[in-house]
């Protein structure tokens, strides 16, 4: 049985990135049930992926899990799901997550143990500071005091001011995400130098996704590694990042879920690319699912559930910036009461 319901996730603070600012974000919560076990999944819906609660529900209405007699055979079910229609990556991820959760519960083991991973190897997660006025940015940086690594959203016309406001509050290491917002490559090269002198550790998606030549040009000059986010969505995109970026940001909602994310990590390693595990603004369901893979990553940006105030689940914790995975089967979430 497959059930789903749309919900609205309310943000603790209005969240700005290069292209927009929002105060709430939609999601669709999914459950699969068989043999008395329920698996949970989620489609989170950032505007740039183009999916809506309506499109997710429309896709899920076409999914018939009853025709698969053995739900342990994800190698059969997930490709069939993917073949139903192009796109719909978040809707597909919701089913992938729910089936993985169900499978883990059936095995009585957290997914990381099922995969033979050591949760102590997960990198610390960054905490994201969205674009905002200097006063609000200052307040957000103070609130982020427990996090040893911050991520700043850049890509508007006040990038230096944003960094200076943060640096007036803290010297902690930063990663920055331009969200495709840079356009001039000489300015980008100067910016990379300037950021490197301010304890910034990497730059995510400096240019629009259709500008790999400019990205490769910048990579040859930047003292900081460049990571792809919008440029790399699925497994088929990973090889295009080699020689252009130093690493890729893998997100479950972009890539259809845990099964493909694991293949992307393996492919990135073959190509010598670093791996960041990222998330959307989403509940503890999807964030904790991604965290199950964190022992395989170099960087983690898994703060999505910390940004919302009506998280229906309890899952991964962040303690002094460290990811602490619950010792519960499957994804490891329970409903918040
Ligand atoms: Mg990003």
PDB file of C-alpha atoms and ligand atoms in Angstrom, residues 153 177 179 204 229 251, ligand 1:
ATOM      1  CA  UNK A 153      24.375  31.797   0.396  1.00  0.00           C
ATOM      2  CA  UNK A 177      27.082  28.737  -2.394  1.00  0.00           C
ATOM      3  CA  UNK A 179      23.529  29.181  -6.559  1.00  0.00           C
ATOM      4  CA  UNK A 204      29.426  25.792  -4.681  1.00  0.00           C
ATOM      5  CA  UNK A 229      25.058  21.456  -7.340  1.00  0.00           C
ATOM      6  CA  UNK A 251      20.894  15.524  -3.012  1.00  0.00           C
TER       7      UNK A 251
HETATM    8 MG1  LIG B   1      23.578  24.560  -3.540  1.00  0.00          MG
END
